[in-house]
PDB file of C-alpha atoms in Angstrom:
ATOM      1  CA  GLY A   1      -0.309   0.024   0.216  1.00 50.00           C
ATOM      2  CA  ALA A   2       1.189   3.460  -0.303  1.00 75.00           C
ATOM      3  CA  GLY A   3       1.513   4.132   3.322  1.00 91.00           C
ATOM      4  CA  VAL A   4       1.564   2.156   6.628  1.00 94.00           C
ATOM      5  CA  SER A   5      -2.128   1.032   7.523  1.00 95.00           C
ATOM      6  CA  GLN A   6      -3.807   0.772  11.029  1.00 96.00           C
ATOM      7  CA  SER A   7      -6.976  -1.156  12.257  1.00 96.00           C
ATOM      8  CA  PRO A   8      -8.905  -0.566  14.190  1.00 96.00           C
ATOM      9  CA  SER A   9      -8.558   3.205  14.114  1.00 95.00           C
ATOM     10  CA  ASN A  10     -10.464   3.553  17.466  1.00 95.00           C
ATOM     11  CA  LYS A  11     -11.005   0.409  20.722  1.00 97.00           C
ATOM     12  CA  VAL A  12     -12.660   0.934  23.577  1.00 97.00           C
ATOM     13  CA  THR A  13     -12.773  -1.652  25.728  1.00 97.00           C
ATOM     14  CA  GLU A  14     -13.269  -3.133  29.334  1.00 97.00           C
ATOM     15  CA  LYS A  15     -10.614  -3.536  31.776  1.00 97.00           C
ATOM     16  CA  GLY A  16     -10.155  -7.661  31.904  1.00 97.00           C
ATOM     17  CA  LYS A  17     -10.839  -8.494  28.306  1.00 97.00           C
ATOM     18  CA  ASP A  18      -7.827  -9.012  25.387  1.00 98.00           C
ATOM     19  CA  VAL A  19      -7.805  -6.959  22.090  1.00 98.00           C
ATOM     20  CA  GLU A  20      -5.349  -7.518  19.551  1.00 98.00           C
ATOM     21  CA  LEU A  21      -4.166  -4.455  17.096  1.00 98.00           C
ATOM     22  CA  ARG A  22      -3.427  -4.732  13.536  1.00 97.00           C
ATOM     23  CA  CYS A  23      -0.679  -3.229  11.652  1.00 97.00           C
ATOM     24  CA  ASP A  24      -0.107  -2.908   7.802  1.00 96.00           C
ATOM     25  CA  PRO A  25       3.391  -1.974   6.509  1.00 94.00           C
ATOM     26  CA  ILE A  26       4.590  -0.707   3.347  1.00 93.00           C
ATOM     27  CA  SER A  27       4.858  -3.072   1.172  1.00 91.00           C
ATOM     28  CA  GLY A  28       8.637  -4.052   0.825  1.00 89.00           C
ATOM     29  CA  HIS A  29       9.610  -2.774   4.341  1.00 90.00           C
ATOM     30  CA  THR A  30      11.931  -5.178   6.419  1.00 88.00           C
ATOM     31  CA  ALA A  31      11.224  -3.455   9.808  1.00 89.00           C
ATOM     32  CA  LEU A  32       8.540  -2.640  12.077  1.00 92.00           C
ATOM     33  CA  TYR A  33       8.181  -0.946  15.271  1.00 92.00           C
ATOM     34  CA  TRP A  34       5.261  -0.040  17.445  1.00 95.00           C
ATOM     35  CA  TYR A  35       4.926   2.395  20.083  1.00 94.00           C
ATOM     36  CA  ARG A  36       2.686   3.797  22.778  1.00 95.00           C
ATOM     37  CA  GLN A  37       2.020   7.612  23.464  1.00 92.00           C
ATOM     38  CA  ARG A  38       0.289   8.413  26.013  1.00 90.00           C
ATOM     39  CA  LEU A  39      -1.513  11.844  26.160  1.00 84.00           C
ATOM     40  CA  GLY A  40       0.692  14.550  26.582  1.00 78.00           C
ATOM     41  CA  GLN A  41       3.319  12.538  25.826  1.00 81.00           C
ATOM     42  CA  GLY A  42       5.787  11.374  23.354  1.00 83.00           C
ATOM     43  CA  LEU A  43       6.493   8.413  22.168  1.00 89.00           C
ATOM     44  CA  GLU A  44       7.498   5.117  23.955  1.00 89.00           C
ATOM     45  CA  PHE A  45       9.068   2.051  21.832  1.00 89.00           C
ATOM     46  CA  LEU A  46       7.599  -1.433  22.484  1.00 93.00           C
ATOM     47  CA  ILE A  47       8.852  -4.012  19.760  1.00 92.00           C
ATOM     48  CA  TYR A  48      10.638  -3.649  16.838  1.00 89.00           C
ATOM     49  CA  PHE A  49      10.594  -6.715  14.374  1.00 90.00           C
ATOM     50  CA  GLN A  50      13.461  -7.640  11.390  1.00 86.00           C
ATOM     51  CA  GLY A  51      13.486 -10.219   9.042  1.00 81.00           C
ATOM     52  CA  ASN A  52      13.022 -12.899  10.181  1.00 81.00           C
ATOM     53  CA  SER A  53      15.849 -12.095  13.285  1.00 83.00           C
ATOM     54  CA  ALA A  54      14.648 -12.767  16.974  1.00 83.00           C
ATOM     55  CA  PRO A  55      12.157  -9.597  17.703  1.00 86.00           C
ATOM     56  CA  ASP A  56      13.582  -7.246  20.439  1.00 85.00           C
ATOM     57  CA  LYS A  57      11.208  -6.342  22.736  1.00 86.00           C
ATOM     58  CA  SER A  58      12.933  -4.475  25.446  1.00 84.00           C
ATOM     59  CA  GLY A  59       9.910  -2.527  24.929  1.00 87.00           C
ATOM     60  CA  LEU A  60       7.609  -4.122  26.446  1.00 90.00           C
ATOM     61  CA  PRO A  61       6.489  -2.815  29.608  1.00 91.00           C
ATOM     62  CA  SER A  62       5.056  -6.398  31.192  1.00 91.00           C
ATOM     63  CA  ASP A  63       4.270  -9.570  29.869  1.00 93.00           C
ATOM     64  CA  ARG A  64       0.443  -8.982  29.546  1.00 96.00           C
ATOM     65  CA  PHE A  65       1.489  -7.393  25.466  1.00 96.00           C
ATOM     66  CA  SER A  66       2.813  -9.596  23.166  1.00 95.00           C
ATOM     67  CA  ALA A  67       3.489  -9.211  19.408  1.00 95.00           C
ATOM     68  CA  GLU A  68       3.927 -11.319  15.798  1.00 94.00           C
ATOM     69  CA  ARG A  69       4.862 -10.389  12.596  1.00 93.00           C
ATOM     70  CA  THR A  70       4.461 -13.253  10.041  1.00 84.00           C
ATOM     71  CA  GLY A  71       7.201 -12.941   7.635  1.00 78.00           C
ATOM     72  CA  GLU A  72       7.280  -8.821   5.863  1.00 78.00           C
ATOM     73  CA  SER A  73       4.011  -8.139   5.897  1.00 88.00           C
ATOM     74  CA  VAL A  74       1.219  -7.684   8.718  1.00 94.00           C
ATOM     75  CA  SER A  75       2.184  -7.439  12.616  1.00 96.00           C
ATOM     76  CA  THR A  76      -0.741  -7.741  15.207  1.00 97.00           C
ATOM     77  CA  LEU A  77       0.186  -6.559  19.248  1.00 97.00           C
ATOM     78  CA  THR A  78      -1.599  -8.278  21.323  1.00 97.00           C
ATOM     79  CA  ILE A  79      -3.013  -7.138  24.842  1.00 97.00           C
ATOM     80  CA  GLN A  80      -3.874  -9.837  27.175  1.00 97.00           C
ATOM     81  CA  ARG A  81      -6.515  -8.285  30.803  1.00 97.00           C
ATOM     82  CA  THR A  82      -6.345  -5.244  29.442  1.00 97.00           C
ATOM     83  CA  GLN A  83      -5.553  -2.322  32.406  1.00 97.00           C
ATOM     84  CA  GLN A  84      -6.425   1.508  32.443  1.00 96.00           C
ATOM     85  CA  GLU A  85      -3.551   2.303  32.193  1.00 95.00           C
ATOM     86  CA  ASP A  86      -2.622   0.545  28.794  1.00 97.00           C
ATOM     87  CA  SER A  87      -5.158   3.625  27.484  1.00 97.00           C
ATOM     88  CA  ALA A  88      -2.744   5.061  25.119  1.00 96.00           C
ATOM     89  CA  VAL A  89      -2.783   5.454  21.367  1.00 95.00           C
ATOM     90  CA  TYR A  90      -0.898   2.960  19.837  1.00 97.00           C
ATOM     91  CA  LEU A  91       1.377   3.591  16.788  1.00 96.00           C
ATOM     92  CA  CYS A  92       2.773   0.734  14.475  1.00 96.00           C
ATOM     93  CA  ALA A  93       6.488   1.851  11.425  1.00 93.00           C
ATOM     94  CA  SER A  94       8.049   0.835   9.142  1.00 92.00           C
ATOM     95  CA  THR A  95      11.219   1.164   7.398  1.00 89.00           C
ATOM     96  CA  LEU A  96      12.771   0.261   3.874  1.00 85.00           C
ATOM     97  CA  ARG A  97      15.897  -1.408   6.311  1.00 77.00           C
ATOM     98  CA  ILE A  98      17.427  -1.195   9.664  1.00 68.00           C
ATOM     99  CA  GLY A  99      18.437   2.705  10.536  1.00 68.00           C
ATOM    100  CA  GLU A 100      16.195   4.211   8.018  1.00 75.00           C
ATOM    101  CA  THR A 101      13.913   6.516   8.220  1.00 80.00           C
ATOM    102  CA  GLN A 102      10.526   5.040   9.767  1.00 85.00           C
ATOM    103  CA  TYR A 103       7.240   5.951   8.438  1.00 90.00           C
ATOM    104  CA  PHE A 104       4.303   5.680  11.212  1.00 92.00           C
ATOM    105  CA  GLY A 105       0.689   4.413  10.901  1.00 94.00           C
ATOM    106  CA  PRO A 106      -2.476   6.762  12.507  1.00 93.00           C
ATOM    107  CA  GLY A 107      -1.826   4.787  15.369  1.00 95.00           C
ATOM    108  CA  THR A 108      -5.148   3.074  16.717  1.00 97.00           C
ATOM    109  CA  ARG A 109      -6.021   4.486  20.003  1.00 96.00           C
ATOM    110  CA  LEU A 110      -6.725   2.446  22.901  1.00 97.00           C
ATOM    111  CA  LEU A 111     -10.276   2.936  25.763  1.00 97.00           C
ATOM    112  CA  VAL A 112     -10.041   0.766  28.506  1.00 97.00           C
ATOM    113  CA  LEU A 113     -12.771   0.995  30.457  1.00 96.00           C
TER     114      LEU A 113
ATOM    115  CA  GLY B   1      12.587   3.720  27.832  1.00 47.00           C
ATOM    116  CA  GLN B   2      15.179   6.641  28.284  1.00 53.00           C
ATOM    117  CA  GLN B   3      13.598   9.755  26.203  1.00 68.00           C
ATOM    118  CA  LEU B   4      15.041  12.855  24.610  1.00 88.00           C
ATOM    119  CA  ASN B   5      15.274  16.505  26.587  1.00 93.00           C
ATOM    120  CA  GLN B   6      12.924  18.384  23.927  1.00 95.00           C
ATOM    121  CA  SER B   7      12.446  21.703  24.706  1.00 95.00           C
ATOM    122  CA  PRO B   8      10.535  24.168  25.606  1.00 96.00           C
ATOM    123  CA  GLN B   9       7.200  22.102  25.442  1.00 93.00           C
ATOM    124  CA  SER B  10       4.600  24.370  24.101  1.00 94.00           C
ATOM    125  CA  MET B  11       4.507  27.832  21.896  1.00 95.00           C
ATOM    126  CA  PHE B  12       2.095  29.546  21.723  1.00 96.00           C
ATOM    127  CA  ILE B  13       2.385  32.616  18.725  1.00 95.00           C
ATOM    128  CA  GLN B  14       1.585  34.822  16.173  1.00 96.00           C
ATOM    129  CA  GLU B  15       1.272  34.007  12.541  1.00 96.00           C
ATOM    130  CA  GLY B  16       4.631  35.053  10.695  1.00 97.00           C
ATOM    131  CA  GLU B  17       7.143  34.641  13.793  1.00 97.00           C
ATOM    132  CA  ASP B  18       9.525  33.013  13.512  1.00 97.00           C
ATOM    133  CA  VAL B  19      10.360  29.435  15.845  1.00 96.00           C
ATOM    134  CA  SER B  20      12.805  27.274  17.271  1.00 97.00           C
ATOM    135  CA  MET B  21      13.035  24.354  19.461  1.00 97.00           C
ATOM    136  CA  ASN B  22      15.874  22.239  20.367  1.00 96.00           C
ATOM    137  CA  CYS B  23      16.160  18.783  21.636  1.00 97.00           C
ATOM    138  CA  THR B  24      19.502  17.315  23.660  1.00 96.00           C
ATOM    139  CA  SER B  25      20.395  13.774  24.359  1.00 94.00           C
ATOM    140  CA  SER B  26      22.965  12.085  27.146  1.00 91.00           C
ATOM    141  CA  SER B  27      24.290   9.906  24.235  1.00 90.00           C
ATOM    142  CA  ILE B  28      24.847   9.823  20.571  1.00 93.00           C
ATOM    143  CA  PHE B  29      23.238   9.330  17.938  1.00 92.00           C
ATOM    144  CA  ASN B  30      23.631   8.531  14.333  1.00 91.00           C
ATOM    145  CA  THR B  31      20.887  10.057  12.625  1.00 92.00           C
ATOM    146  CA  TRP B  32      19.181  12.981  13.946  1.00 93.00           C
ATOM    147  CA  LEU B  33      14.896  13.175  13.206  1.00 93.00           C
ATOM    148  CA  TRP B  34      11.765  15.909  13.428  1.00 95.00           C
ATOM    149  CA  TYR B  35       8.985  14.875  13.148  1.00 94.00           C
ATOM    150  CA  LYS B  36       5.233  16.290  12.967  1.00 95.00           C
ATOM    151  CA  GLN B  37       2.108  15.240  14.710  1.00 92.00           C
ATOM    152  CA  ASP B  38      -1.786  16.555  14.383  1.00 91.00           C
ATOM    153  CA  PRO B  39      -4.161  15.123  16.172  1.00 83.00           C
ATOM    154  CA  GLY B  40      -5.380  12.138  15.621  1.00 81.00           C
ATOM    155  CA  GLU B  41      -2.479  11.252  12.658  1.00 86.00           C
ATOM    156  CA  GLY B  42       0.621   9.999  13.145  1.00 88.00           C
ATOM    157  CA  PRO B  43       3.771  11.655  13.095  1.00 91.00           C
ATOM    158  CA  VAL B  44       5.556  12.513   9.821  1.00 91.00           C
ATOM    159  CA  LEU B  45       8.811  13.337   9.141  1.00 91.00           C
ATOM    160  CA  LEU B  46       9.894  16.307   8.111  1.00 94.00           C
ATOM    161  CA  ILE B  47      13.375  16.149   8.281  1.00 94.00           C
ATOM    162  CA  ALA B  48      15.538  13.878   8.910  1.00 92.00           C
ATOM    163  CA  LEU B  49      19.806  14.627   9.721  1.00 93.00           C
ATOM    164  CA  TYR B  50      22.663  12.231   8.598  1.00 91.00           C
ATOM    165  CA  LYS B  51      26.028  13.737   9.706  1.00 93.00           C
ATOM    166  CA  ALA B  52      26.400  15.679  12.468  1.00 93.00           C
ATOM    167  CA  GLY B  53      26.739  19.696  11.666  1.00 94.00           C
ATOM    168  CA  GLU B  54      24.400  19.374   9.154  1.00 93.00           C
ATOM    169  CA  LEU B  55      22.565  21.811   7.881  1.00 95.00           C
ATOM    170  CA  THR B  56      19.460  20.898   5.930  1.00 94.00           C
ATOM    171  CA  SER B  57      16.124  22.571   4.754  1.00 94.00           C
ATOM    172  CA  ASN B  58      12.075  22.104   3.345  1.00 92.00           C
ATOM    173  CA  GLY B  59      10.387  25.080   2.166  1.00 95.00           C
ATOM    174  CA  ARG B  60       9.824  26.892   5.963  1.00 96.00           C
ATOM    175  CA  LEU B  61      11.762  24.079   8.254  1.00 96.00           C
ATOM    176  CA  THR B  62      15.916  24.163   9.033  1.00 97.00           C
ATOM    177  CA  ALA B  63      17.073  21.773  10.961  1.00 97.00           C
ATOM    178  CA  GLN B  64      21.083  21.132  12.045  1.00 96.00           C
ATOM    179  CA  PHE B  65      22.474  18.239  13.231  1.00 96.00           C
ATOM    180  CA  GLY B  66      24.560  19.286  16.302  1.00 95.00           C
ATOM    181  CA  ILE B  67      28.591  18.887  15.541  1.00 94.00           C
ATOM    182  CA  THR B  68      28.865  16.794  19.195  1.00 93.00           C
ATOM    183  CA  ARG B  69      25.442  13.933  17.881  1.00 93.00           C
ATOM    184  CA  LYS B  70      23.876  14.970  20.933  1.00 94.00           C
ATOM    185  CA  ASP B  71      21.918  17.825  19.524  1.00 95.00           C
ATOM    186  CA  SER B  72      19.474  19.466  17.601  1.00 97.00           C
ATOM    187  CA  PHE B  73      17.364  22.536  16.473  1.00 97.00           C
ATOM    188  CA  LEU B  74      14.052  22.869  14.267  1.00 98.00           C
ATOM    189  CA  ASN B  75      13.762  26.357  12.564  1.00 97.00           C
ATOM    190  CA  ILE B  76      10.137  27.632  11.412  1.00 97.00           C
ATOM    191  CA  SER B  77      10.209  30.913  10.011  1.00 97.00           C
ATOM    192  CA  ALA B  78       7.172  32.796   8.942  1.00 97.00           C
ATOM    193  CA  SER B  79       4.786  30.450  10.814  1.00 97.00           C
ATOM    194  CA  ILE B  80       1.093  30.031   9.472  1.00 96.00           C
ATOM    195  CA  PRO B  81      -1.556  28.374  10.598  1.00 94.00           C
ATOM    196  CA  SER B  82      -1.027  25.593   9.095  1.00 94.00           C
ATOM    197  CA  ASP B  83       2.109  25.147  11.906  1.00 96.00           C
ATOM    198  CA  VAL B  84       0.205  24.520  14.359  1.00 96.00           C
ATOM    199  CA  GLY B  85       0.646  20.624  16.049  1.00 95.00           C
ATOM    200  CA  ILE B  86       3.543  18.686  18.319  1.00 94.00           C
ATOM    201  CA  TYR B  87       6.517  18.834  16.846  1.00 96.00           C
ATOM    202  CA  PHE B  88       8.603  15.298  17.947  1.00 94.00           C
ATOM    203  CA  CYS B  89      12.621  15.382  17.650  1.00 95.00           C
ATOM    204  CA  ALA B  90      14.550  11.701  17.398  1.00 92.00           C
ATOM    205  CA  GLY B  91      17.700  10.566  17.539  1.00 91.00           C
ATOM    206  CA  ASN B  92      18.943   6.835  15.594  1.00 87.00           C
ATOM    207  CA  ASN B  93      21.001   4.132  15.736  1.00 84.00           C
ATOM    208  CA  ASN B  94      20.000   1.866  14.050  1.00 74.00           C
ATOM    209  CA  ASN B  95      17.133  -0.249  15.487  1.00 69.00           C
ATOM    210  CA  ASP B  96      17.179   1.679  18.969  1.00 78.00           C
ATOM    211  CA  MET B  97      15.575   5.673  17.749  1.00 82.00           C
ATOM    212  CA  ARG B  98      14.518   7.884  20.813  1.00 87.00           C
ATOM    213  CA  PHE B  99      12.022  10.878  21.468  1.00 90.00           C
ATOM    214  CA  GLY B 100      12.086  13.808  22.800  1.00 91.00           C
ATOM    215  CA  ALA B 101       8.453  14.544  24.036  1.00 90.00           C
ATOM    216  CA  GLY B 102       7.015  17.529  21.889  1.00 93.00           C
ATOM    217  CA  THR B 103       6.883  20.277  21.381  1.00 95.00           C
ATOM    218  CA  ARG B 104       3.401  21.756  21.267  1.00 94.00           C
ATOM    219  CA  LEU B 105       3.164  24.538  18.920  1.00 96.00           C
ATOM    220  CA  THR B 106       0.190  26.622  19.282  1.00 96.00           C
ATOM    221  CA  VAL B 107       0.028  29.901  16.017  1.00 95.00           C
ATOM    222  CA  LYS B 108      -2.865  32.518  16.219  1.00 92.00           C
ATOM    223  CA  PRO B 109      -4.257  34.456  13.565  1.00 88.00           C
TER     224      PRO B 109
END
């Protein structure tokens, strides 16, 4: 596609439920990143995928967070047993190659009630 | 994760004024980038800087990669209402990308 796409654009869920967020990177981009952005804050790195290498999970805040990526395409970020503190915008970005400029999707706005 | 120190946090300016914001870090970065984020959107890349000392312009925007590789600034000249938004700096070392907390710009017509 022309850019990074994410779905859903908005998600409202109840505390304790699981949510799954999807990211479609730019075609051909080998690297994919997930970030969290709390209201009025900067971007917080969560996880990074590069080709078939093991992902860099160093930014995941707890074991309730996990992410998968199929080859060099779609990625899903899963948050289990959501908490109100998980409410944020979750942004995905992709790059053609490691170290190159990241291009962002529009984000998924998650609200946990 | 470690964030960059970005200032100011917010700015309120009149249309036509020039704007300057900067980012500093205790760590060296190979690349500095500046993004703008409009409400409800993801960040959009404005300028990318790849060499220490590099000064790059994009229309009314000018950014510099500090000679120490630990800082960068962004200038916006002759601001217009559509410049409103949040500006983020980012430092990148291969797969390690760090962001500033953002500068929220308001432009009064």
